[in-house]
Amino acid sequence: MAEARPVSVDEATLEAYEKAKADGVETVFDRAARIKPCPIGAAGSCCKNCGMGPCRVPAPKNREETPEEKAKRTGVCGATAETIAARNFARMVAAGASAHSDHARGVALTFLEAAKGKLKDFTVKDEQKLYQLAMDLDIEIEDKETQQVAIEVGKKCVAEFGKQEGEGLFIKRAPLKRQEIWRNLDIVPRGVDREIVEMMHRTHIGVDQDYENILMHAARTSLADGWGGSMISTELQDVMFGTPEPVAGKVNLGILKKDEVNIIIHGHEPLLPEMMVIASQEPEMLKYAESKGAKGINLGGLCCSANEVLMRHGIPVAGNFLQQELAITTGAVELMTVDVQCQMESLYQVSTCYHTKLITTDRRAKIEGAQHIQFDEENGLQVARDILKMAIDNFAKRDQSKVVIPDQTQEMVVGFSHETINYLLGGMFRASYRPLNDNIINGRIRGVAGVVGCNNARVQHNANFLAMIKELIKNDVIVLTTGCSSMAAGEAGLMTPEAALEFAGDGLRSVCEAVGIPPVLHMGSCVDNSRILMAATAMVKDGGLGDDISDLPAAGAAPEWMSEKAISIGEYFVASGVYTVFSATWPTTNSKAVTDYLFEKYEDSLKGMWGFEADPVKAAQMMIAHIDKKRKELGIDKARERILYDMEKRRELDAA
Ligand code: NFS
């Protein structure tokens, strides 16, 4: 048998994986090797939406089918492969949108209570952003007190979720042309709750049986996420905890410390993590840790909780989705908290092989076996202190002979919120996207790519991210990242200004050098993909690059996606006019009509469309080809040719 490929391209991950195996611990990599995906389900044509099924519709023939053959390809109720694939896809959008938006709801409810002065540990940190937000929400500021403005903002945001009629309030932030496209298609989202319920209704047996109709509502549902739920959570989190600014950080399993109490915060909502950051820096806590023989308290993050506290406080990141079990198998983690989303159920089993305590903190997400400590906003800081104490008390139980921490960590510069990009490029007093637009127009920057999303155990860990991102920056495409993509880029050293020298094309490198930024910009967690929407809109509004997001030389990608949230994100990028390419796997392949609709026909109406390509370098080239097409349509392709010609000329001269 051929030697299996290593499970990751990251050294620290490989080292920790070897240790897990030596310790007899089963991880996601082992399960992925053992469990094969169901081929019919993976292709999107297994319908289990009623009690007559599940109906598995076979793959179509590789030729024109006879009517009899076609007729056989239905479920018991008569649903066609098209309807089934569209339903499954649309339900993924609904589930992903609900995950982001239920997170957002928690944040909005907390924000409102805090604004009313009922939560002593939560305050308004970024007043400027609060006022900006208030204006966007049509709240009259006049001479109101900050607290009053915050209460009104909180109320309006909370009301957005269940809005039955009318347009979501953040829709107005989009370019006018984009709003018009949505209105003409009748897909301007109302409240995200309504769109998701309607999606679940339409995909129930016997309801919407027109795949185009289903997929249009999928677009609307996703917009209620990107320009609704996700945007609300990013905005309110920034107001409460501060808008990210550039800060140095570290990433990879090597951030764990042999002589300190290691606590990992994993999950997505930043409420408890923010409290943990404060508590971990309190002198009494440090003293308590010392009294138990530890040299200090070391907080580290996993998944999007990590991104939140990294972006705002420079808290180090232990890893991305596929590294979560491995953090525990180092034997050095006293305690891990999880709240909601992307936390593997296997964590508990893994934790029992070491001294690690696994603590669930959200009533919506418990794990059998794990201890539950409910996070309570009214007592936020105290809950954090209690958890920290548990971790410190557990330090003595650590078996140092079982501890092996891979010594890789990587430095990175993060914190590129949409506002920061504005300041960095335009300066404090003239904040604007003008310099970015100018550099795109003059061709130094060829285009912009959002590379986001998860790891997927069916793909070599981080491999697709790195291949795709390197191909893009080599070709002068600046890359914006969020979620687990950011950690992949960070672990490979792509988030330092120096990375531009090594990996970027001449044009992009010259811009990165002039501004002092990395060629890959970390914009935050997955709900912060809304920052990318805002950045794209700011580029349109600054002028010179068309009048809609779909005119920009830009593309999106999730080369290692796996979660339903990634499908919702991809769908709202597409519905906002972005060409979005996924790798790893594609969930509608058993229906050519549905796949064609998503990959081609969407472009006619939404001006954005999906793409799929398993090879990440080829996928990057598809994105670059799209960027070049847009440059041509804008009439700025010549500028770039001139620049390239100039460089070639210069080299010729140098050689002479
Ligand atoms: Ni996004 Fe963040 Fe990671 Fe994927 Fe999960 S952590 S919300 S879903 S796995 S990128």
Coordinates of C-alpha atoms in Angstrom, one line a residue, residues 36-600:
K36 CA -16.0 7.0 4.6
P37 CA -18.6 9.6 3.6
C38 CA -21.8 8.3 2.1
P39 CA -21.5 9.0 -1.6
I40 CA -25.1 9.7 -2.2
G41 CA -25.4 12.1 0.8
A42 CA -22.2 13.8 -0.2
A43 CA -23.5 14.5 -3.6
G44 CA -26.7 16.1 -2.2
S45 CA -29.3 13.6 -3.3
C46 CA -30.3 11.8 -0.1
C47 CA -33.6 13.2 1.1
K48 CA -34.5 12.4 4.7
N49 CA -37.1 15.1 5.2
C50 CA -40.0 12.7 5.8
G51 CA -40.9 9.3 7.2
M52 CA -41.2 7.6 3.9
G53 CA -37.5 7.9 3.2
P54 CA -34.7 8.4 3.4
C55 CA -34.8 8.3 -0.4
R56 CA -31.5 8.0 -2.1
V57 CA -31.6 9.2 -5.6
P58 CA -28.8 7.6 -7.7
A59 CA -26.3 9.6 -9.7
P60 CA -27.5 10.6 -13.2
K61 CA -26.1 8.7 -16.2
N62 CA -23.2 10.2 -18.0
R63 CA -25.4 10.8 -21.0
E64 CA -28.9 12.2 -21.9
E65 CA -31.3 10.1 -19.8
T66 CA -34.5 8.6 -21.2
P67 CA -37.8 9.8 -19.5
E68 CA -38.1 6.4 -17.8
E69 CA -34.6 6.7 -16.4
K70 CA -35.3 10.2 -15.3
A71 CA -38.6 9.1 -13.6
K72 CA -36.7 6.6 -11.5
R73 CA -34.5 9.3 -10.1
T74 CA -37.1 10.6 -7.6
G75 CA -38.0 10.1 -4.0
V76 CA -41.2 8.3 -2.9
C77 CA -43.2 11.6 -2.9
G78 CA -41.9 12.3 -6.4
A79 CA -39.3 14.9 -5.5
T80 CA -36.7 15.1 -8.2
A81 CA -32.9 15.0 -7.7
E82 CA -33.1 18.8 -8.4
T83 CA -35.6 19.5 -5.6
I84 CA -33.7 17.3 -3.2
A85 CA -30.3 18.8 -3.9
A86 CA -31.7 22.3 -3.7
R87 CA -33.5 21.5 -0.4
N88 CA -30.4 20.1 1.2
F89 CA -28.3 23.0 0.1
A90 CA -30.9 25.5 1.3
R91 CA -31.1 23.8 4.6
M92 CA -27.4 24.1 5.0
V93 CA -27.7 27.8 4.4
A94 CA -30.5 28.1 7.0
A95 CA -28.5 26.1 9.6
G96 CA -25.4 28.2 9.0
A97 CA -27.3 31.4 9.1
S98 CA -29.0 30.4 12.4
A99 CA -25.6 29.5 14.0
H100 CA -24.2 33.0 13.2
S101 CA -27.4 34.7 14.1
D102 CA -28.1 32.9 17.3
H103 CA -24.6 33.9 18.4
A104 CA -25.5 37.5 17.4
R105 CA -28.8 37.4 19.3
G106 CA -26.9 36.4 22.5
V107 CA -24.5 39.4 21.9
A108 CA -27.4 41.8 21.2
L109 CA -29.4 40.8 24.3
T110 CA -26.3 41.2 26.4
F111 CA -25.5 44.5 24.8
L112 CA -29.0 45.8 25.6
E113 CA -28.9 44.7 29.2
A114 CA -25.4 46.2 29.5
A115 CA -26.6 49.5 28.0
K116 CA -29.4 49.6 30.6
G117 CA -26.7 49.4 33.2
K118 CA -27.8 45.9 34.4
L119 CA -24.5 44.1 33.7
K120 CA -21.6 45.6 35.7
D121 CA -18.9 43.8 33.7
F122 CA -19.9 45.0 30.2
T123 CA -19.6 48.5 29.0
V124 CA -19.3 50.6 25.8
K125 CA -15.6 50.6 24.8
D126 CA -15.8 52.2 21.4
E127 CA -18.1 55.2 21.5
Q128 CA -17.2 56.4 18.0
K129 CA -18.4 53.1 16.6
L130 CA -21.6 53.3 18.7
Y131 CA -22.4 56.7 17.2
Q132 CA -21.6 55.5 13.7
L133 CA -23.9 52.5 14.3
A134 CA -26.6 54.7 15.7
M135 CA -26.5 56.9 12.6
D136 CA -26.7 53.8 10.3
L137 CA -29.7 52.7 12.3
D138 CA -31.4 56.1 11.8
I139 CA -31.3 56.9 15.5
E140 CA -31.4 60.6 16.2
I141 CA -28.4 61.4 18.4
E142 CA -29.0 65.1 19.2
D143 CA -27.8 65.7 22.7
K144 CA -28.6 62.3 24.1
E145 CA -26.3 60.6 26.6
T146 CA -24.2 57.8 25.4
Q147 CA -26.1 55.4 27.5
Q148 CA -29.4 56.4 25.9
V149 CA -27.9 56.0 22.5
A150 CA -26.7 52.6 23.4
I151 CA -30.1 51.5 24.7
E152 CA -31.7 52.6 21.5
V153 CA -29.1 50.8 19.4
G154 CA -29.5 47.7 21.5
K155 CA -33.3 47.8 21.1
K156 CA -33.2 48.3 17.4
C157 CA -30.6 45.5 16.9
V158 CA -32.7 43.0 19.1
A159 CA -35.8 43.9 17.1
E160 CA -34.0 43.1 13.8
F161 CA -34.0 39.4 14.5
G162 CA -37.8 38.9 14.5
K163 CA -38.6 41.6 12.0
Q164 CA -41.7 40.3 10.1
E165 CA -42.0 43.0 7.4
G166 CA -39.8 45.5 5.7
E167 CA -36.1 45.5 5.0
G168 CA -33.3 44.6 7.4
L169 CA -31.7 47.9 8.5
F170 CA -28.2 47.1 7.5
I171 CA -29.2 46.6 3.9
K172 CA -28.9 50.3 3.4
R173 CA -25.1 50.0 4.0
A174 CA -24.7 48.1 0.7
P175 CA -24.0 50.0 -2.6
L176 CA -27.2 51.5 -4.1
K177 CA -26.9 49.3 -7.2
R178 CA -26.7 46.2 -5.0
Q179 CA -29.8 47.2 -3.1
E180 CA -31.6 47.7 -6.3
I181 CA -30.6 44.2 -7.5
W182 CA -32.0 42.7 -4.4
R183 CA -35.2 44.7 -4.5
N184 CA -35.8 43.7 -8.1
L185 CA -35.4 40.1 -7.2
D186 CA -37.5 40.5 -4.1
I187 CA -34.8 39.0 -1.9
V188 CA -34.2 41.9 0.5
P189 CA -34.1 40.0 3.8
R190 CA -36.5 40.7 6.6
G191 CA -35.5 39.5 10.1
V192 CA -33.2 36.5 10.0
D193 CA -35.6 34.4 12.2
R194 CA -38.4 34.9 9.6
E195 CA -36.1 33.9 6.6
I196 CA -34.8 30.8 8.4
V197 CA -38.3 29.6 9.4
E198 CA -39.5 30.2 5.9
M199 CA -36.6 28.2 4.6
M200 CA -37.4 25.3 6.9
H201 CA -41.0 25.5 5.8
R202 CA -40.3 25.6 2.1
T203 CA -38.0 22.6 2.4
H204 CA -40.5 20.5 4.3
I205 CA -42.0 17.6 2.3
G206 CA -44.5 18.8 -0.3
V207 CA -43.9 22.5 -0.2
D208 CA -41.4 24.3 -2.5
Q209 CA -40.7 22.0 -5.5
D210 CA -39.1 24.5 -7.8
Y211 CA -35.3 24.4 -7.3
E212 CA -34.8 27.9 -8.6
N213 CA -37.4 29.3 -6.2
I214 CA -35.8 27.4 -3.3
L215 CA -32.3 28.7 -4.3
M216 CA -33.5 32.3 -4.5
H217 CA -34.9 32.0 -1.0
A218 CA -31.5 30.5 0.1
A219 CA -29.9 33.8 -1.2
R220 CA -32.4 35.8 0.8
T221 CA -31.8 33.8 4.0
S222 CA -28.0 34.1 3.6
L223 CA -28.3 37.9 3.2
A224 CA -30.2 38.0 6.5
D225 CA -27.1 36.4 7.9
G226 CA -24.3 38.5 6.3
W227 CA -26.0 41.8 6.3
G228 CA -28.1 41.0 9.4
G229 CA -27.1 38.5 12.1
S230 CA -23.4 38.4 11.5
M231 CA -23.1 42.1 11.0
I232 CA -25.0 42.8 14.2
S233 CA -22.6 40.6 16.1
T234 CA -19.5 42.2 14.7
E235 CA -20.8 45.7 15.3
L236 CA -22.0 45.2 18.8
Q237 CA -18.9 43.2 19.8
D238 CA -16.7 46.0 18.6
V239 CA -18.8 48.6 20.5
M240 CA -18.6 46.5 23.7
F241 CA -15.1 45.2 23.5
G242 CA -13.3 47.6 21.1
T243 CA -12.7 47.7 17.4
P244 CA -9.6 45.7 16.5
E245 CA -6.4 47.6 15.7
P246 CA -3.1 46.1 14.6
V247 CA -1.6 44.0 17.3
A248 CA 1.2 41.4 17.5
G249 CA 0.1 37.8 18.2
K250 CA 1.4 34.3 18.2
V251 CA -0.1 31.1 16.8
N252 CA 0.3 27.3 17.0
L253 CA 0.4 24.6 19.7
G254 CA 3.8 25.9 20.9
I255 CA 2.1 28.8 22.6
L256 CA 1.3 26.4 25.5
K257 CA 3.7 26.8 28.4
K258 CA 5.3 24.0 30.4
D259 CA 5.5 25.9 33.6
E260 CA 2.3 27.9 33.6
V261 CA -1.4 27.1 34.0
N262 CA -2.7 26.6 30.5
I263 CA -6.3 27.5 29.8
I264 CA -7.9 27.1 26.3
I265 CA -10.9 29.1 25.4
H266 CA -12.7 27.4 22.5
G267 CA -16.0 28.2 20.7
H268 CA -17.4 31.4 19.2
E269 CA -19.0 34.0 21.5
P270 CA -16.6 36.4 23.0
L271 CA -18.6 37.2 26.1
L272 CA -16.9 34.7 28.5
P273 CA -13.5 35.0 26.7
E274 CA -13.5 38.7 27.3
M275 CA -14.1 38.1 31.0
M276 CA -11.4 35.4 31.1
V277 CA -8.9 37.9 29.7
I278 CA -9.6 40.4 32.4
A279 CA -9.6 37.8 35.2
S280 CA -6.4 36.1 34.1
Q281 CA -4.5 39.4 34.5
E282 CA -5.7 40.1 38.0
P283 CA -2.9 40.2 40.5
E284 CA -4.8 38.0 43.0
M285 CA -5.2 35.3 40.3
L286 CA -1.6 35.4 39.4
K287 CA -0.7 35.1 43.1
Y288 CA -3.0 32.2 43.4
A289 CA -1.4 30.5 40.5
E290 CA 2.0 31.0 42.0
S291 CA 0.9 29.6 45.3
K292 CA 0.1 26.4 43.4
G293 CA 3.6 26.2 41.9
A294 CA 2.8 27.7 38.4
K295 CA 4.9 30.5 37.0
G296 CA 1.8 32.3 35.5
I297 CA -1.5 32.0 33.7
N298 CA -1.4 31.3 30.0
L299 CA -4.6 31.9 28.1
G300 CA -4.8 30.5 24.6
G301 CA -7.6 30.3 22.1
L302 CA -9.0 27.9 19.5
C303 CA -11.3 28.5 16.5
C304 CA -13.2 31.8 16.4
S305 CA -13.1 32.5 20.2
A306 CA -9.4 32.6 19.6
N307 CA -9.8 35.1 16.7
E308 CA -11.9 37.4 18.9
V309 CA -9.5 37.7 21.8
L310 CA -6.5 37.7 19.5
M311 CA -7.8 40.6 17.4
R312 CA -8.6 42.7 20.5
H313 CA -6.0 41.7 23.0
G314 CA -3.2 39.8 21.3
I315 CA -4.1 36.6 23.2
P316 CA -2.2 33.7 21.5
V317 CA -3.9 31.1 19.4
A318 CA -3.3 27.4 20.0
G319 CA -4.7 26.4 16.6
N320 CA -7.6 26.0 14.2
F321 CA -10.5 23.5 14.0
L322 CA -8.4 20.4 13.3
Q323 CA -6.0 21.2 16.1
Q324 CA -8.5 21.2 19.0
E325 CA -8.0 17.7 20.2
L326 CA -4.2 18.0 19.8
A327 CA -4.1 20.9 22.2
I328 CA -5.3 18.5 24.9
T329 CA -3.0 15.7 23.8
T330 CA 0.0 17.8 24.7
G331 CA -0.9 16.9 28.2
A332 CA -0.3 20.6 29.2
V333 CA -3.9 21.9 29.2
E334 CA -5.4 22.3 32.7
L335 CA -8.8 23.4 31.4
M336 CA -10.7 24.0 28.2
T337 CA -13.9 26.0 28.0
V338 CA -16.3 25.5 25.1
D339 CA -19.4 27.6 24.4
V340 CA -21.1 27.1 21.0
Q341 CA -20.0 25.8 17.5
C342 CA -17.2 23.8 16.0
Q343 CA -16.3 22.0 19.3
M344 CA -15.9 18.3 18.7
E345 CA -17.8 15.9 20.8
S346 CA -14.7 13.8 21.1
L347 CA -13.0 16.5 23.2
Y348 CA -14.4 14.9 26.4
Q349 CA -13.1 11.5 25.5
V350 CA -9.7 13.0 24.8
S351 CA -9.7 15.0 28.0
T352 CA -10.2 11.8 30.1
C353 CA -6.8 10.5 28.9
Y354 CA -5.1 13.5 30.6
H355 CA -5.8 15.7 33.6
T356 CA -7.7 18.3 31.4
K357 CA -11.0 19.6 32.6
L358 CA -13.5 20.2 29.8
I359 CA -16.1 22.8 30.8
T360 CA -19.2 23.6 28.7
T361 CA -20.5 27.1 29.4
D362 CA -23.6 27.6 27.3
R363 CA -27.0 26.0 27.9
R364 CA -27.5 25.4 24.2
A365 CA -24.3 23.2 23.9
K366 CA -23.6 20.6 26.5
I367 CA -21.4 17.6 26.0
E368 CA -22.1 14.3 27.8
G369 CA -19.4 13.8 30.5
A370 CA -18.2 17.4 30.5
Q371 CA -18.8 19.6 33.5
H372 CA -21.2 22.4 32.9
I373 CA -20.7 25.9 34.3
Q374 CA -23.3 28.2 33.0
F375 CA -22.0 31.6 31.9
D376 CA -24.1 34.3 33.5
E377 CA -23.8 37.8 32.1
E378 CA -24.8 39.4 35.4
N379 CA -21.9 37.8 37.0
G380 CA -19.6 37.5 34.1
L381 CA -16.3 38.3 35.7
Q382 CA -17.0 36.1 38.7
V383 CA -17.8 33.1 36.5
A384 CA -14.5 33.7 34.7
R385 CA -12.7 33.8 38.0
D386 CA -14.3 30.6 39.2
I387 CA -13.3 28.8 36.1
L388 CA -9.7 30.2 36.3
K389 CA -9.5 29.0 39.8
M390 CA -10.6 25.5 38.8
A391 CA -7.8 25.5 36.2
I392 CA -5.2 26.7 38.7
D393 CA -6.3 24.0 41.2
N394 CA -5.9 21.4 38.5
F395 CA -2.3 22.4 37.7
A396 CA -1.0 20.1 40.5
K397 CA -2.7 17.2 38.8
R398 CA -0.7 17.7 35.6
D399 CA 1.6 14.7 34.9
Q400 CA 4.7 16.5 33.6
S401 CA 6.0 13.1 32.2
K402 CA 3.1 13.1 29.8
V403 CA 3.7 16.7 28.6
V404 CA 5.1 17.2 25.1
I405 CA 4.5 20.6 23.6
P406 CA 5.6 21.1 20.0
D407 CA 8.0 24.1 20.1
Q408 CA 6.6 25.8 17.0
T409 CA 5.0 29.2 17.3
Q410 CA 4.7 31.8 14.6
E411 CA 4.6 35.6 15.1
M412 CA 1.9 37.5 13.3
V413 CA 0.4 41.0 13.0
V414 CA -3.4 40.9 13.1
G415 CA -6.3 43.2 13.8
F416 CA -7.3 44.5 10.4
S417 CA -10.8 45.6 10.9
H418 CA -12.4 47.5 8.1
E419 CA -11.8 50.7 10.0
T420 CA -8.2 49.9 10.5
I421 CA -7.6 49.3 6.8
N422 CA -9.2 52.7 6.3
Y423 CA -6.8 54.4 8.7
L424 CA -3.7 52.5 7.6
L425 CA -4.1 53.3 4.0
G426 CA -5.6 56.8 4.2
G427 CA -4.1 58.1 7.5
M428 CA -5.9 59.1 10.7
F429 CA -7.3 62.4 9.4
R430 CA -8.1 61.3 5.9
A431 CA -9.2 57.8 6.5
S432 CA -10.2 56.3 3.2
Y433 CA -10.0 53.4 0.8
R434 CA -8.6 55.7 -1.9
P435 CA -5.0 54.5 -1.8
L436 CA -6.2 50.9 -2.0
N437 CA -8.4 51.7 -5.0
D438 CA -5.6 53.7 -6.6
N439 CA -3.2 50.8 -6.2
I440 CA -5.8 48.5 -7.8
I441 CA -6.4 50.9 -10.6
N442 CA -2.7 51.4 -11.3
G443 CA -2.2 47.6 -11.2
R444 CA 0.2 47.2 -8.3
I445 CA -2.6 45.3 -6.6
R446 CA -4.3 43.1 -9.1
G447 CA -7.3 42.4 -7.0
V448 CA -8.7 41.4 -3.6
A449 CA -9.5 37.8 -2.4
G450 CA -11.3 36.8 0.7
V451 CA -10.0 33.3 1.7
V452 CA -12.0 32.1 4.7
G453 CA -13.6 29.1 6.4
C454 CA -12.8 25.9 8.1
N455 CA -10.5 23.0 8.1
N456 CA -11.9 19.7 6.8
A457 CA -10.5 16.3 7.8
R458 CA -11.0 15.1 4.3
V459 CA -8.3 17.5 3.2
Q460 CA -4.7 17.6 4.4
H461 CA -4.8 20.1 7.2
N462 CA -4.0 23.7 6.1
A463 CA -2.6 22.4 2.7
N464 CA -5.3 24.0 0.5
F465 CA -5.2 27.3 2.3
L466 CA -1.5 27.7 1.9
A467 CA -1.4 26.6 -1.7
M468 CA -4.2 28.9 -2.6
I469 CA -3.1 31.9 -0.6
K470 CA 0.5 31.7 -1.9
E471 CA -0.7 31.5 -5.5
L472 CA -2.9 34.6 -5.0
I473 CA -0.3 36.8 -3.4
K474 CA 2.4 35.7 -5.8
N475 CA 0.0 37.1 -8.5
D476 CA -0.4 40.4 -6.7
V477 CA -3.8 39.6 -5.2
I478 CA -4.1 40.9 -1.6
V479 CA -5.8 38.3 0.7
L480 CA -8.3 39.0 3.4
T481 CA -8.9 36.1 5.9
T482 CA -11.2 35.2 8.8
G483 CA -11.9 32.1 10.8
C484 CA -9.7 29.0 10.6
S485 CA -8.1 30.3 7.4
S486 CA -6.4 33.0 9.4
M487 CA -4.7 30.5 11.7
A488 CA -3.5 28.4 8.7
A489 CA -2.0 31.6 7.2
G490 CA -0.6 32.6 10.5
E491 CA 1.0 29.3 11.2
A492 CA 2.8 29.4 7.9
G493 CA 4.2 32.8 8.6
L494 CA 2.1 34.6 6.0
M495 CA 0.9 37.3 8.4
T496 CA 4.1 39.2 8.9
P497 CA 5.1 42.2 6.8
E498 CA 8.2 40.3 5.9
A499 CA 6.1 37.6 4.2
A500 CA 5.4 40.1 1.4
L501 CA 9.2 40.1 0.6
E502 CA 9.3 36.4 0.3
F503 CA 5.9 35.5 -1.2
A504 CA 4.2 38.4 -2.9
G505 CA 4.5 39.5 -6.5
D506 CA 6.4 42.7 -7.2
G507 CA 3.4 45.0 -7.2
L508 CA 1.7 43.8 -4.0
R509 CA 5.1 43.7 -2.3
S510 CA 5.7 47.3 -3.1
V511 CA 2.4 48.3 -1.5
C512 CA 2.9 46.1 1.6
E513 CA 6.4 47.6 2.0
A514 CA 5.1 51.2 1.7
V515 CA 2.3 50.7 4.2
G516 CA 4.1 48.1 6.4
I517 CA 1.3 45.5 6.2
P518 CA 1.4 41.7 5.6
P519 CA 0.1 40.5 2.2
V520 CA -2.5 38.5 4.1
L521 CA -4.8 40.5 6.4
H522 CA -6.5 38.9 9.4
M523 CA -10.0 40.4 9.6
G524 CA -11.3 38.4 12.5
S525 CA -13.7 35.5 13.3
C526 CA -16.3 34.1 10.9
V527 CA -19.1 36.5 11.9
D528 CA -16.5 39.1 10.9
N529 CA -16.9 38.2 7.3
S530 CA -19.3 41.1 7.5
R531 CA -16.2 43.3 7.7
I532 CA -15.3 42.0 4.3
L533 CA -18.7 43.1 3.0
M534 CA -18.1 46.5 4.5
A535 CA -14.6 46.7 3.0
A536 CA -15.9 45.8 -0.4
T537 CA -18.7 48.4 -0.1
A538 CA -16.2 51.1 1.0
M539 CA -14.1 50.3 -2.1
V540 CA -17.2 50.7 -4.3
K541 CA -18.1 54.0 -2.6
D542 CA -14.6 55.4 -2.9
G543 CA -15.0 55.3 -6.7
G544 CA -13.2 54.2 -9.8
L545 CA -14.0 50.5 -9.5
G546 CA -17.6 50.4 -10.7
D547 CA -20.8 51.0 -8.8
D548 CA -21.5 47.5 -7.4
I549 CA -19.6 44.9 -5.4
S550 CA -19.9 42.7 -8.5
D551 CA -17.8 45.2 -10.5
L552 CA -14.8 44.9 -8.2
P553 CA -11.7 42.8 -9.2
A554 CA -12.4 40.5 -6.2
A555 CA -13.3 36.9 -5.4
G556 CA -13.9 34.7 -2.4
A557 CA -13.0 31.2 -1.4
A558 CA -13.2 28.6 1.3
P559 CA -10.7 25.9 0.2
E560 CA -11.1 23.6 3.3
W561 CA -14.7 24.3 4.2
M562 CA -16.8 21.8 6.1
S563 CA -19.5 23.7 8.2
E564 CA -22.9 24.8 7.3
K565 CA -21.8 28.2 8.4
A566 CA -19.3 28.3 5.5
I567 CA -22.1 27.5 3.1
S568 CA -24.2 30.4 4.4
I569 CA -21.1 32.7 4.2
G570 CA -20.4 31.6 0.6
E571 CA -24.0 32.1 -0.3
Y572 CA -24.2 35.7 1.0
F573 CA -20.9 36.5 -0.7
V574 CA -22.5 35.2 -4.0
A575 CA -25.7 37.0 -3.3
S576 CA -23.7 40.2 -2.7
G577 CA -22.1 39.9 -6.1
V578 CA -18.9 38.0 -5.4
Y579 CA -17.5 35.0 -7.4
T580 CA -16.9 32.4 -4.7
V581 CA -14.9 29.2 -5.2
F582 CA -15.0 26.3 -2.8
S583 CA -12.6 23.3 -2.7
A584 CA -12.7 20.1 -0.6
T585 CA -16.1 18.9 -1.6
W586 CA -19.3 20.2 -3.3
P587 CA -22.7 19.3 -1.9
T588 CA -25.0 19.3 -5.0
T589 CA -23.0 17.3 -7.6
N590 CA -25.8 14.7 -8.2
S591 CA -28.0 17.4 -9.7
K592 CA -26.5 19.0 -12.7
A593 CA -29.3 21.5 -13.0
V594 CA -28.9 22.8 -9.4
T595 CA -25.1 22.9 -9.7
D596 CA -25.4 24.8 -13.0
Y597 CA -27.8 27.2 -11.4
L598 CA -25.4 27.9 -8.6
F599 CA -22.3 28.1 -10.8
E600 CA -23.8 29.9 -13.8

